CSV table of C-alpha atoms in Angstrom, one decimal:
chain,number,residue,atom,x,y,z
A,175,MET,CA,73.4,37.9,-10.5
A,176,ALA,CA,74.6,36.3,-13.7
A,177,ASP,CA,72.7,33.5,-15.3
A,178,PRO,CA,75.0,30.4,-14.9
A,179,ILE,CA,73.8,29.0,-18.2
A,180,GLU,CA,74.5,32.2,-20.0
A,181,LEU,CA,78.1,32.2,-18.5
A,182,LEU,CA,78.6,28.7,-19.9
A,183,VAL,CA,77.3,29.7,-23.3
A,184,GLU,CA,79.6,32.7,-23.3
A,185,GLN,CA,82.6,30.5,-22.7
A,186,VAL,CA,81.6,28.1,-25.4
A,187,VAL,CA,81.3,31.0,-27.9
A,188,SER,CA,85.0,31.7,-27.3
A,189,ALA,CA,87.4,30.4,-29.9
A,190,HIS,CA,89.8,29.3,-27.2
A,191,ARG,CA,90.3,25.5,-27.2
A,192,GLU,CA,93.1,23.5,-25.7
A,193,LEU,CA,94.9,20.4,-27.0
A,194,ASP,CA,94.9,17.1,-25.2
A,195,ALA,CA,98.1,15.0,-24.5
A,196,SER,CA,98.0,13.6,-28.0
A,197,GLY,CA,97.9,17.1,-29.6
A,198,ARG,CA,94.2,16.9,-30.6
A,199,MET,CA,91.8,19.7,-30.0
A,200,LYS,CA,89.7,19.2,-26.8
A,201,GLY,CA,86.1,20.3,-26.3
A,202,HIS,CA,85.7,23.3,-24.0
A,203,PRO,CA,85.0,22.3,-20.4
A,204,ALA,CA,82.0,24.7,-20.4
A,205,TRP,CA,80.5,22.8,-23.4
A,206,HIS,CA,80.5,19.6,-21.4
A,207,ASP,CA,78.8,21.4,-18.5
A,208,LEU,CA,76.2,22.9,-20.7
A,209,PRO,CA,72.8,21.2,-20.7
A,210,VAL,CA,72.2,19.4,-24.0
A,211,SER,CA,69.1,21.6,-24.6
A,212,GLN,CA,71.3,24.7,-24.6
A,213,ARG,CA,74.0,23.4,-27.0
A,214,GLU,CA,72.2,24.4,-30.2
A,215,HIS,CA,71.7,27.8,-28.7
A,216,ALA,CA,75.4,28.1,-28.1
A,217,PHE,CA,76.0,26.9,-31.6
A,218,ALA,CA,73.7,29.6,-33.0
A,219,GLU,CA,75.3,32.3,-30.8
A,220,THR,CA,78.8,31.2,-32.1
A,221,VAL,CA,77.6,31.4,-35.7
A,222,ARG,CA,76.4,35.0,-35.2
A,223,SER,CA,79.6,36.0,-33.3
A,224,ARG,CA,81.9,34.6,-36.0
A,225,GLU,CA,80.0,36.5,-38.7
A,226,LEU,CA,80.5,39.7,-36.8
A,227,GLU,CA,84.1,39.0,-36.1
A,228,ALA,CA,84.9,38.2,-39.8
A,229,ALA,CA,83.1,41.3,-40.9
A,230,LEU,CA,85.2,43.4,-38.5
A,231,ASP,CA,88.5,41.8,-39.5
A,232,PRO,CA,90.6,43.3,-42.3
A,233,GLU,CA,91.3,39.8,-43.7
A,234,GLY,CA,87.8,38.5,-43.1
A,235,LEU,CA,89.0,36.1,-40.5
A,236,SER,CA,86.8,35.3,-37.4
A,237,THR,CA,88.5,34.5,-34.1
A,238,THR,CA,88.3,30.8,-35.1
A,239,GLY,CA,90.3,31.6,-38.2
A,240,ARG,CA,92.8,33.7,-36.2
A,241,ALA,CA,93.2,30.9,-33.6
A,242,VAL,CA,93.8,28.3,-36.4
A,243,LEU,CA,96.3,30.5,-38.2
A,244,ALA,CA,98.1,31.2,-35.0
A,245,ARG,CA,98.6,27.4,-34.5
A,246,VAL,CA,99.6,27.0,-38.2
A,247,ARG,CA,102.2,29.8,-38.0
A,248,ALA,CA,103.6,28.5,-34.7
A,249,ALA,CA,103.9,25.0,-36.2
A,250,SER,CA,105.5,26.5,-39.4
A,251,ALA,CA,108.1,28.3,-37.4
A,252,PRO,CA,111.5,26.7,-36.9
A,253,ASP,CA,111.2,24.1,-34.2
A,254,GLY,CA,107.4,24.6,-34.4
A,255,HIS,CA,104.9,22.2,-33.0
A,256,ARG,CA,101.2,22.2,-32.0
A,257,GLU,CA,100.9,23.9,-28.7
A,258,SER,CA,98.1,24.1,-26.2
B,1380,MET,CA,80.6,30.5,-57.2
B,1381,LEU,CA,83.9,31.2,-55.5
B,1382,ASN,CA,86.5,28.5,-55.9
B,1383,LEU,CA,88.8,28.4,-52.9
B,1384,ASP,CA,91.1,26.0,-54.8
B,1385,VAL,CA,92.8,29.1,-56.4
B,1386,HIS,CA,94.8,29.2,-53.2
B,1387,LEU,CA,95.7,25.5,-53.2
B,1388,PRO,CA,99.1,25.7,-54.9
B,1389,ARG,CA,100.5,28.1,-52.4
B,1390,ILE,CA,98.8,26.3,-49.4
B,1391,SER,CA,100.4,23.1,-50.6
B,1392,ALA,CA,103.7,24.8,-50.8
B,1393,GLY,CA,103.4,25.7,-47.1
B,1394,ASP,CA,102.5,29.4,-47.3
B,1395,PRO,CA,100.4,30.3,-44.3
B,1396,GLY,CA,99.5,33.6,-46.0
B,1397,ALA,CA,97.6,31.7,-48.7
B,1398,PHE,CA,95.7,29.8,-46.0
B,1399,VAL,CA,94.2,33.0,-44.7
B,1400,PRO,CA,91.7,33.6,-47.5
B,1401,TRP,CA,91.0,29.9,-47.8
B,1402,VAL,CA,90.1,29.7,-44.1
B,1403,ALA,CA,88.0,32.9,-44.3
B,1404,GLY,CA,85.9,31.4,-47.1
B,1405,ALA,CA,85.8,27.8,-45.8
B,1406,GLU,CA,85.1,28.3,-42.1
B,1407,PRO,CA,81.4,29.4,-42.4
B,1408,VAL,CA,80.7,26.5,-44.8
B,1409,VAL,CA,82.2,23.8,-42.6
B,1410,ARG,CA,80.7,25.3,-39.4
B,1411,SER,CA,77.3,25.4,-40.9
B,1412,SER,CA,77.6,21.8,-42.0
B,1413,LEU,CA,78.2,20.8,-38.4
B,1414,ARG,CA,74.9,22.2,-37.1
B,1415,ARG,CA,73.3,18.8,-36.5
B,1416,PHE,CA,76.3,17.7,-34.5
B,1417,ALA,CA,75.9,20.6,-32.1
B,1418,PRO,CA,74.0,18.6,-29.3
B,1419,HIS,CA,76.6,15.8,-29.6
B,1420,VAL,CA,80.0,17.4,-29.8
B,1421,ASP,CA,81.8,20.8,-29.3
B,1422,THR,CA,81.7,21.8,-32.9
B,1423,GLU,CA,84.2,24.6,-32.4
B,1424,ALA,CA,86.9,22.1,-31.4
B,1425,VAL,CA,85.9,19.8,-34.3
B,1426,LEU,CA,86.1,22.7,-36.7
B,1427,GLN,CA,89.5,23.9,-35.6
B,1428,GLU,CA,90.9,20.3,-35.7
B,1429,ALA,CA,89.5,19.8,-39.2
B,1430,LEU,CA,91.1,23.1,-40.4
B,1431,LEU,CA,94.4,22.1,-38.9
B,1432,ARG,CA,94.2,18.7,-40.6
B,1433,VAL,CA,93.6,20.5,-44.0
B,1434,TRP,CA,96.8,22.4,-43.5
B,1435,GLN,CA,98.7,19.3,-42.6
B,1436,VAL,CA,97.3,17.2,-45.5
B,1437,ALA,CA,97.5,20.0,-48.2
B,1438,PRO,CA,101.1,19.2,-49.4
B,1439,ARG,CA,99.9,15.7,-50.3
B,1440,PHE,CA,96.4,16.6,-51.5
B,1441,ARG,CA,95.4,15.8,-55.1
B,1442,PRO,CA,92.3,17.8,-56.3
B,1443,ASP,CA,89.7,15.9,-58.3
B,1444,GLY,CA,89.3,18.7,-60.9
B,1445,GLN,CA,85.9,19.9,-59.5
B,1446,PRO,CA,85.7,23.3,-57.8
B,1447,ASN,CA,86.5,23.6,-54.0
B,1448,ALA,CA,88.1,20.1,-53.8
B,1449,LEU,CA,90.0,21.1,-50.6
B,1450,LEU,CA,86.9,22.5,-49.0
B,1451,ARG,CA,85.1,19.2,-49.8
B,1452,PHE,CA,88.0,17.4,-48.1
B,1453,ALA,CA,87.6,19.7,-45.1
B,1454,LEU,CA,83.9,18.8,-44.9
B,1455,ARG,CA,84.6,15.1,-44.9
B,1456,ALA,CA,87.3,15.5,-42.3
B,1457,ALA,CA,85.1,17.6,-40.1
B,1458,HIS,CA,82.2,15.1,-40.3
B,1459,HIS,CA,84.5,12.2,-39.7
B,1460,LEU,CA,86.0,13.9,-36.6
B,1461,ALA,CA,82.5,14.9,-35.3
B,1462,LEU,CA,81.2,11.4,-35.7
B,1463,SER,CA,84.2,9.9,-34.0
B,1464,GLU,CA,84.0,12.3,-31.1
B,1465,ALA,CA,80.2,11.8,-30.7
B,1466,ARG,CA,80.7,8.1,-30.6
B,1467,ARG,CA,83.5,8.5,-28.0
B,1468,LEU,CA,81.4,10.7,-25.8
B,1469,ARG,CA,78.0,9.0,-25.9
B,1470,PRO,CA,77.8,5.8,-28.1
B,1471,ASP,CA,74.4,5.0,-26.6
B,1472,LEU,CA,72.7,8.2,-27.8
B,1473,LEU,CA,74.0,8.7,-31.2
B,1474,PRO,CA,71.7,8.6,-34.3
B,1475,ASP,CA,74.5,7.5,-36.6
B,1476,GLU,CA,72.4,7.3,-39.8
B,1477,ALA,CA,70.8,10.7,-39.4
B,1478,LEU,CA,74.1,12.4,-38.8
B,1479,LEU,CA,75.7,10.6,-41.8
B,1480,ARG,CA,72.8,11.7,-44.0
B,1481,ALA,CA,73.2,15.3,-42.8
B,1482,ALA,CA,76.9,15.1,-43.7
B,1483,ASP,CA,76.1,13.9,-47.2
B,1484,ALA,CA,73.6,16.7,-47.9
B,1485,VAL,CA,76.0,19.6,-47.4
B,1486,SER,CA,75.9,22.4,-49.9
B,1487,VAL,CA,79.4,23.7,-50.8
B,1488,GLU,CA,78.6,27.3,-51.4
B,1489,VAL,CA,81.3,29.9,-50.5
B,1490,ARG,CA,80.1,33.4,-49.8
B,1491,GLU,CA,81.7,36.5,-51.0
B,1492,ALA,CA,83.8,38.6,-48.5
B,1493,PRO,CA,81.7,40.7,-46.1
B,1494,ASP,CA,80.0,43.7,-47.6
B,1495,PRO,CA,81.8,46.9,-46.8
B,1496,LEU,CA,78.5,48.5,-45.9
B,1497,LEU,CA,77.9,45.7,-43.4
B,1498,ARG,CA,81.4,46.2,-42.0
B,1499,ALA,CA,80.7,50.0,-41.6
B,1500,ALA,CA,77.4,49.3,-39.9
B,1501,ILE,CA,79.0,47.0,-37.4
B,1502,HIS,CA,81.8,49.5,-36.7
B,1503,ARG,CA,79.2,52.2,-36.0
B,1504,CYS,CA,77.4,50.0,-33.6
B,1505,GLN,CA,80.7,48.9,-32.0
B,1506,GLU,CA,81.6,52.5,-31.4
B,1507,ARG,CA,78.3,53.1,-29.5
B,1508,LEU,CA,79.0,50.3,-27.0
B,1509,PRO,CA,79.5,51.4,-23.3
B,1510,ALA,CA,83.2,51.2,-22.2
B,1511,LYS,CA,83.2,47.9,-20.3
B,1512,PRO,CA,81.3,45.8,-22.9
B,1513,ALA,CA,83.4,47.5,-25.7
B,1514,GLN,CA,86.6,46.4,-23.8
B,1515,ALA,CA,85.5,42.8,-23.5
B,1516,LEU,CA,84.5,42.6,-27.1
B,1517,LEU,CA,87.8,44.1,-28.3
B,1518,ALA,CA,89.7,41.7,-26.0
B,1519,ARG,CA,88.1,38.7,-27.6
B,1520,LEU,CA,88.7,40.0,-31.1
B,1521,GLU,CA,92.3,40.9,-30.5
B,1522,GLY,CA,93.1,37.9,-28.3
B,1523,ALA,CA,91.6,35.3,-30.7
B,1524,GLY,CA,92.1,31.9,-29.2
B,1525,ARG,CA,93.5,33.1,-25.9
B,1526,PRO,CA,91.8,31.8,-22.7
B,1527,ASP,CA,89.1,34.1,-21.2
B,1528,THR,CA,90.9,33.9,-17.8
B,1529,GLU,CA,93.9,35.5,-19.5
B,1530,LEU,CA,91.8,38.2,-21.2
B,1531,ALA,CA,90.0,39.0,-18.0
B,1532,ARG,CA,93.2,39.2,-16.0
B,1533,ALA,CA,94.6,41.6,-18.6
B,1534,LEU,CA,91.5,43.8,-18.2
B,1535,GLY,CA,91.8,43.6,-14.4
B,1536,VAL,CA,88.4,42.0,-13.9
B,1537,ARG,CA,87.1,38.6,-12.7
B,1538,LEU,CA,86.2,36.0,-15.2
B,1539,ASN,CA,82.4,36.2,-14.5
B,1540,THR,CA,82.5,40.0,-14.9
B,1541,PHE,CA,84.4,39.6,-18.2
B,1542,LEU,CA,81.8,37.1,-19.5
B,1543,GLN,CA,78.9,39.3,-18.4
B,1544,ASN,CA,80.4,42.3,-20.2
B,1545,PHE,CA,80.9,40.2,-23.3
B,1546,THR,CA,77.2,39.1,-23.2
B,1547,ARG,CA,76.2,42.8,-22.9
B,1548,ALA,CA,78.4,43.7,-25.8
B,1549,ARG,CA,76.9,41.0,-28.1
B,1550,ARG,CA,73.3,41.9,-27.1
B,1551,LEU,CA,73.8,45.6,-27.6
B,1552,LEU,CA,75.5,45.0,-30.9
B,1553,ALA,CA,72.8,42.7,-32.1
B,1554,ARG,CA,70.1,45.3,-31.1
B,1555,CYS,CA,71.9,48.2,-32.7
B,1556,LEU,CA,72.4,46.1,-36.0
B,1557,GLU,CA,68.7,45.1,-35.9
B,1558,GLN,CA,67.7,48.8,-35.7
B,1559,ALA,CA,70.1,49.5,-38.6
B,1560,GLY,CA,68.3,46.8,-40.6
B,1561,VAL,CA,71.2,44.4,-40.6
B,1562,VAL,CA,70.3,40.8,-40.6
B,1563,LEU,CA,73.0,38.3,-39.5
B,1564,ALA,CA,73.2,34.7,-40.4
B,1565,GLU,CA,69.9,32.8,-39.9
B,1566,VAL,CA,70.7,29.6,-38.0
B,1567,LEU,CA,68.5,26.8,-36.7
């Protein structure tokens, strides 16, 4: 049986974030469900994960960097705009 | 000290390729600076929003002549966003002054690219992962920014199974690296 808190932390560690109706980045729903006492733990796990990801990436980008660049490239394309 | 402003002329000209090394260098600095905001806001969302704003503002940005001017702008943007979001979510609980002081005390020190020996050690540990955790890790790496539900569906597993496999992958990787004498970022 999986620990529900760990499942929330794992989702928060993901670089996936959606945009709200105004085109602004929204907090992950799992972050809002996470107890305040566990949010610093999720932050720490994210820092470690991003360091690993960047070390494994040929361009030194973490999944956060890749997600941001994907949005930048989509917006830079003809008819581009910020997409969720 | 690395000065990421060497990429600024091409970033200002709208070259996403020049934004790659800038983001690679800036992301850990901005993320680390948001540590004290972690209980109050989703720092991942704040960080990504701040990096996107840097890209949008870059064509009009005027550096002040000091190193890493664009990075310092990113730090200010990230802290402004974090504070604004924290106020929106819980205005009653926010220690404004403490957070503002934390933002002012940020060190702008850009690290060199990852050591090739560190990369090799991580690869060796990654290769030793059992099949399912290895698949989950690879899916997150290759599908950067895609929703977990989508990644799980592509692997033919339920979301909870995908997340559990990812947890196993991270723990096994951390243990393997520790045994190899690799110390990852010290946080908190």
